[in-house]
Amino acid sequence: MAKYPLIKSTLKERLLSSHYPEGLPLPSEPQLAKEFEVSRMTARRAIDELEREGYVYRIQGAGTFPTGKRFRQGVFRVRPFKEWARGAETSTRVLQARIVDATPEMGIVMQIPVGDGVIFIHRVRCAGDEPLVIEKRYINAEMAQGLLEHNLAVESIHEVMVEKLGISMTRVEQSLEAVNLRQEEADLLQVPLGTAAFLIRRTSYSGVKRVAYINYWVRGDRYAFQDSFEP
Amino acid sequence: MAKYPLIKSTLKERLLSSHYPEGLPLPSEPQLAKEFEVSRMTARRAIDELEREGYVYRIQGAGTFPTGKRFRQGVFRVRPFKEWARGAETSTRVLQARIVDATPEMGIVMQIPVGDGVIFIHRVRCAGDEPLVIEKRYINAEMAQGLLEHNLAVESIHEVMVEKLGISMTRVEQSLEAVNLRQEEADLLQVPLGTAAFLIRRTSYSGVKRVAYINYWVRGDRYAFQDSFEP
DNA sequence: GAGTGGTCTAGACCACTCG
DNA sequence: GAGTGGTCTAGACCACTCG
């Protein structure tokens, strides 16, 4: 039998029973290797998996720390559109891209005063002429000046903001819902009214400031998340 | 700079451009190590990440294969029902729990001969008298003898199987879809026909054997996944 | 400067697949 | 039996943190 699963489950038990105090590092990798009588690489492998599962985080030079009790809230990850539509020819249709005044709703989600400038971008992303995703972005206009001068049908908006405009995104919060498409969205995606879809709501932060709020509607009949894990 | 990210991105490009034909293995790990002039462990690390991201899958003894062009990407995690229905009083209604003969469909998903015994369990899980989740489980009867003698309205089926019946679950594969509820499911969840819901399909393995196949329908108007990360 | 995690090497043995 | 991926070792050097 492999050794690292035993190390992993032993450490997991200790973490769940608060054997290692929060805020303090776990024993170092060489120490754990010694305790379990394995090479450092084998100890690392166990920790690698615990890190991926959210039990610990590592800081190079400082140590490995318990994440505390917040881990394991439902987690999902969404990859860039181009990656998951791989194989097919992808294209993007820009329906709107302009500066608008923040409505009260935008003011709340963006945390800015009503009337402030907001860049509104409305796009449809297709794979092989089939529309798959609707995207509505609201971006703090003050923080992303010059964004509208780029070709939004070709360039990745996120990349432009990070690489060309120098905005550092420090945190992303998102939620995933299952919804029935309304007439407007159904028409754009060319499916019947009420078709089930994923709705992803995403807020991007730069420090404490909210840079962008995005809604994605993803066709439920064309997309699935997939996961595999060892319990 | 580290070497494995370059290997990874090179392989990813090749996979996206169909450089490696579907159905055939990629070059073996020793061959890739040689090509990129690194040790086998470094080549493996690049492939490890591609596997985790769903670009390739590996079969011990046979090779590493491209996963092909399915629009299936991303990762999500589902918490146990009791955790996310927290705060509310949860209850479970068992609609059916009996042994049936495997239909051809069950035979395929369970990888057993048609006609073999399958434990079928149909439950509805509620929070505060409101139905939230429908569950249909198909379990290899041979591997889970005695399961039906437990109180399935109270006990966790997974825990009974692992702790009481001694079945070791080694791997779980699952997918997450957005679907419109059909009449039967809508009635059980007391929502209108066609309401959007999450459909989770889960297969549990014990080694190479498939222990269980489960479908969960989760009300889209009552559940959302949440995630937050640093890019 | 001592200690930490990040990466890498050149081997080794094993379980498994396949013709 | 040859080849594959799965695991492991005992080292090494590096970038980074911290007192």
PDB file of N, CA, C and O (backbone and C1' of nucleotides) in Angstrom, chain A residues 2-4 38-42 45 60-61, chain D residues 7-13 15-18:
ATOM      1  N   ALA A   2       0.340   2.282  -0.620  1.00  0.00           N
ATOM      2  CA  ALA A   2       1.080   3.549  -0.663  1.00  0.00           C
ATOM      3  C   ALA A   2       1.134   4.186   0.723  1.00  0.00           C
ATOM      4  O   ALA A   2       0.254   3.966   1.549  1.00  0.00           O
ATOM      5  N   LYS A   3       2.151   4.954   0.951  1.00  0.00           N
ATOM      6  CA  LYS A   3       2.331   5.557   2.278  1.00  0.00           C
ATOM      7  C   LYS A   3       1.625   6.908   2.430  1.00  0.00           C
ATOM      8  O   LYS A   3       1.202   7.273   3.517  1.00  0.00           O
ATOM      9  N   TYR A   4       1.560   7.675   1.323  1.00  0.00           N
ATOM     10  CA  TYR A   4       1.063   9.040   1.494  1.00  0.00           C
ATOM     11  C   TYR A   4      -0.407   9.117   1.904  1.00  0.00           C
ATOM     12  O   TYR A   4      -0.780  10.041   2.626  1.00  0.00           O
ATOM     13  N   VAL A  38       9.437   8.693   6.141  1.00  0.00           N
ATOM     14  CA  VAL A  38       9.398   8.671   4.687  1.00  0.00           C
ATOM     15  C   VAL A  38      10.317   9.774   4.180  1.00  0.00           C
ATOM     16  O   VAL A  38      10.833  10.570   4.968  1.00  0.00           O
ATOM     17  N   SER A  39      10.490   9.822   2.874  1.00  0.00           N
ATOM     18  CA  SER A  39      11.293  10.905   2.314  1.00  0.00           C
ATOM     19  C   SER A  39      10.464  12.191   2.302  1.00  0.00           C
ATOM     20  O   SER A  39       9.231  12.155   2.398  1.00  0.00           O
ATOM     21  N   ARG A  40      11.139  13.296   2.157  1.00  0.00           N
ATOM     22  CA  ARG A  40      10.415  14.560   2.178  1.00  0.00           C
ATOM     23  C   ARG A  40       9.398  14.626   1.038  1.00  0.00           C
ATOM     24  O   ARG A  40       8.299  15.161   1.195  1.00  0.00           O
ATOM     25  N   MET A  41       9.719  14.086  -0.126  1.00  0.00           N
ATOM     26  CA  MET A  41       8.821  14.127  -1.269  1.00  0.00           C
ATOM     27  C   MET A  41       7.507  13.414  -0.972  1.00  0.00           C
ATOM     28  O   MET A  41       6.445  13.819  -1.430  1.00  0.00           O
ATOM     29  N   THR A  42       7.577  12.342  -0.222  1.00  0.00           N
ATOM     30  CA  THR A  42       6.358  11.604   0.097  1.00  0.00           C
ATOM     31  C   THR A  42       5.502  12.385   1.093  1.00  0.00           C
ATOM     32  O   THR A  42       4.279  12.450   0.959  1.00  0.00           O
ATOM     33  N   ARG A  45       3.785  15.101  -0.786  1.00  0.00           N
ATOM     34  CA  ARG A  45       2.655  14.657  -1.598  1.00  0.00           C
ATOM     35  C   ARG A  45       1.366  14.641  -0.782  1.00  0.00           C
ATOM     36  O   ARG A  45       0.309  15.046  -1.247  1.00  0.00           O
ATOM     37  N   GLN A  60       5.873  29.997   1.164  1.00  0.00           N
ATOM     38  CA  GLN A  60       7.279  29.640   0.972  1.00  0.00           C
ATOM     39  C   GLN A  60       8.152  30.405   1.945  1.00  0.00           C
ATOM     40  O   GLN A  60       8.030  31.621   2.070  1.00  0.00           O
ATOM     41  N   GLY A  61       8.994  29.696   2.632  1.00  0.00           N
ATOM     42  CA  GLY A  61       9.881  30.334   3.586  1.00  0.00           C
ATOM     43  C   GLY A  61       9.306  30.440   4.986  1.00  0.00           C
ATOM     44  O   GLY A  61      10.052  30.566   5.943  1.00  0.00           O
TER      45      GLY A  61
ATOM     46  P    DT D   7       0.066   6.742  -6.717  1.00  0.00           P
ATOM     47  O5'  DT D   7       1.489   6.309  -6.164  1.00  0.00           O
ATOM     48  C5'  DT D   7       1.607   5.094  -5.445  1.00  0.00           C
ATOM     49  C4'  DT D   7       3.017   4.887  -5.025  1.00  0.00           C
ATOM     50  C3'  DT D   7       3.566   5.937  -4.059  1.00  0.00           C
ATOM     51  O3'  DT D   7       3.726   5.304  -2.800  1.00  0.00           O
ATOM     52  C1'  DT D   7       5.166   5.331  -5.720  1.00  0.00           C
ATOM     53  P    DC D   8       4.069   6.163  -1.521  1.00  0.00           P
ATOM     54  O5'  DC D   8       5.651   6.229  -1.578  1.00  0.00           O
ATOM     55  C5'  DC D   8       6.385   5.021  -1.485  1.00  0.00           C
ATOM     56  C4'  DC D   8       7.840   5.292  -1.768  1.00  0.00           C
ATOM     57  C3'  DC D   8       8.448   6.466  -1.008  1.00  0.00           C
ATOM     58  O3'  DC D   8       9.151   5.931   0.117  1.00  0.00           O
ATOM     59  C1'  DC D   8       9.278   6.229  -3.254  1.00  0.00           C
ATOM     60  P    DT D   9       9.950   6.889   1.096  1.00  0.00           P
ATOM     61  O5'  DT D   9      11.385   6.929   0.418  1.00  0.00           O
ATOM     62  C5'  DT D   9      12.052   5.709   0.139  1.00  0.00           C
ATOM     63  C4'  DT D   9      13.418   5.987  -0.434  1.00  0.00           C
ATOM     64  C3'  DT D   9      14.213   7.043   0.325  1.00  0.00           C
ATOM     65  O3'  DT D   9      15.481   6.497   0.646  1.00  0.00           O
ATOM     66  C1'  DT D   9      14.181   7.541  -1.989  1.00  0.00           C
ATOM     67  P    DA D  10      16.148   6.827   2.051  1.00  0.00           P
ATOM     68  O5'  DA D  10      17.392   7.724   1.621  1.00  0.00           O
ATOM     69  C5'  DA D  10      18.275   7.239   0.611  1.00  0.00           C
ATOM     70  C4'  DA D  10      19.034   8.410   0.028  1.00  0.00           C
ATOM     71  C3'  DA D  10      19.401   9.487   1.058  1.00  0.00           C
ATOM     72  O3'  DA D  10      20.720   9.950   0.775  1.00  0.00           O
ATOM     73  C1'  DA D  10      18.199  10.460  -0.704  1.00  0.00           C
ATOM     74  P    DG D  11      21.504  10.769   1.866  1.00  0.00           P
ATOM     75  O5'  DG D  11      21.281  12.288   1.439  1.00  0.00           O
ATOM     76  C5'  DG D  11      22.280  12.942   0.756  1.00  0.00           C
ATOM     77  C4'  DG D  11      21.855  13.199  -0.685  1.00  0.00           C
ATOM     78  C3'  DG D  11      21.995  14.649  -1.106  1.00  0.00           C
ATOM     79  O3'  DG D  11      23.338  14.918  -1.418  1.00  0.00           O
ATOM     80  C1'  DG D  11      20.057  13.636  -2.069  1.00  0.00           C
ATOM     81  P    DA D  12      23.997  16.271  -0.992  1.00  0.00           P
ATOM     82  O5'  DA D  12      23.447  17.300  -2.059  1.00  0.00           O
ATOM     83  C5'  DA D  12      23.596  17.007  -3.435  1.00  0.00           C
ATOM     84  C4'  DA D  12      22.739  17.963  -4.219  1.00  0.00           C
ATOM     85  C3'  DA D  12      22.891  19.408  -3.764  1.00  0.00           C
ATOM     86  O3'  DA D  12      23.793  20.076  -4.638  1.00  0.00           O
ATOM     87  C1'  DA D  12      20.600  18.813  -4.216  1.00  0.00           C
ATOM     88  P    DC D  13      24.458  21.449  -4.124  1.00  0.00           P
ATOM     89  O5'  DC D  13      23.430  22.545  -4.672  1.00  0.00           O
ATOM     90  C5'  DC D  13      23.145  22.594  -6.060  1.00  0.00           C
ATOM     91  C4'  DC D  13      21.938  23.462  -6.272  1.00  0.00           C
ATOM     92  C3'  DC D  13      22.064  24.858  -5.637  1.00  0.00           C
ATOM     93  O3'  DC D  13      21.773  25.832  -6.624  1.00  0.00           O
ATOM     94  C1'  DC D  13      20.010  23.853  -5.056  1.00  0.00           C
ATOM     95  P    DA D  15      17.423  31.832  -6.643  1.00  0.00           P
ATOM     96  O5'  DA D  15      16.026  31.897  -5.894  1.00  0.00           O
ATOM     97  C5'  DA D  15      14.844  31.511  -6.579  1.00  0.00           C
ATOM     98  C4'  DA D  15      13.648  31.790  -5.685  1.00  0.00           C
ATOM     99  C3'  DA D  15      13.605  33.215  -5.131  1.00  0.00           C
ATOM    100  O3'  DA D  15      12.249  33.616  -5.079  1.00  0.00           O
ATOM    101  C1'  DA D  15      13.789  31.674  -3.340  1.00  0.00           C
ATOM    102  P    DC D  16      11.830  35.078  -4.617  1.00  0.00           P
ATOM    103  O5'  DC D  16      11.399  34.876  -3.100  1.00  0.00           O
ATOM    104  C5'  DC D  16      10.335  33.973  -2.796  1.00  0.00           C
ATOM    105  C4'  DC D  16      10.361  33.674  -1.323  1.00  0.00           C
ATOM    106  C3'  DC D  16      10.368  34.916  -0.418  1.00  0.00           C
ATOM    107  O3'  DC D  16       9.050  35.112   0.085  1.00  0.00           O
ATOM    108  C1'  DC D  16      11.785  33.149   0.376  1.00  0.00           C
ATOM    109  P    DT D  17       8.779  36.292   1.142  1.00  0.00           P
ATOM    110  O5'  DT D  17       9.072  35.598   2.539  1.00  0.00           O
ATOM    111  C5'  DT D  17       8.268  34.495   2.967  1.00  0.00           C
ATOM    112  C4'  DT D  17       8.609  34.153   4.413  1.00  0.00           C
ATOM    113  C3'  DT D  17       8.481  35.307   5.402  1.00  0.00           C
ATOM    114  O3'  DT D  17       7.837  34.791   6.547  1.00  0.00           O
ATOM    115  C1'  DT D  17      10.656  34.396   5.520  1.00  0.00           C
ATOM    116  P    DC D  18       7.204  35.757   7.634  1.00  0.00           P
ATOM    117  O5'  DC D  18       8.245  35.635   8.815  1.00  0.00           O
ATOM    118  C5'  DC D  18       8.770  34.354   9.163  1.00  0.00           C
ATOM    119  C4'  DC D  18       9.906  34.534  10.155  1.00  0.00           C
ATOM    120  C3'  DC D  18       9.799  35.836  10.971  1.00  0.00           C
ATOM    121  O3'  DC D  18      10.018  35.511  12.332  1.00  0.00           O
ATOM    122  C1'  DC D  18      11.926  35.651   9.956  1.00  0.00           C
TER     123       DC D  18
END
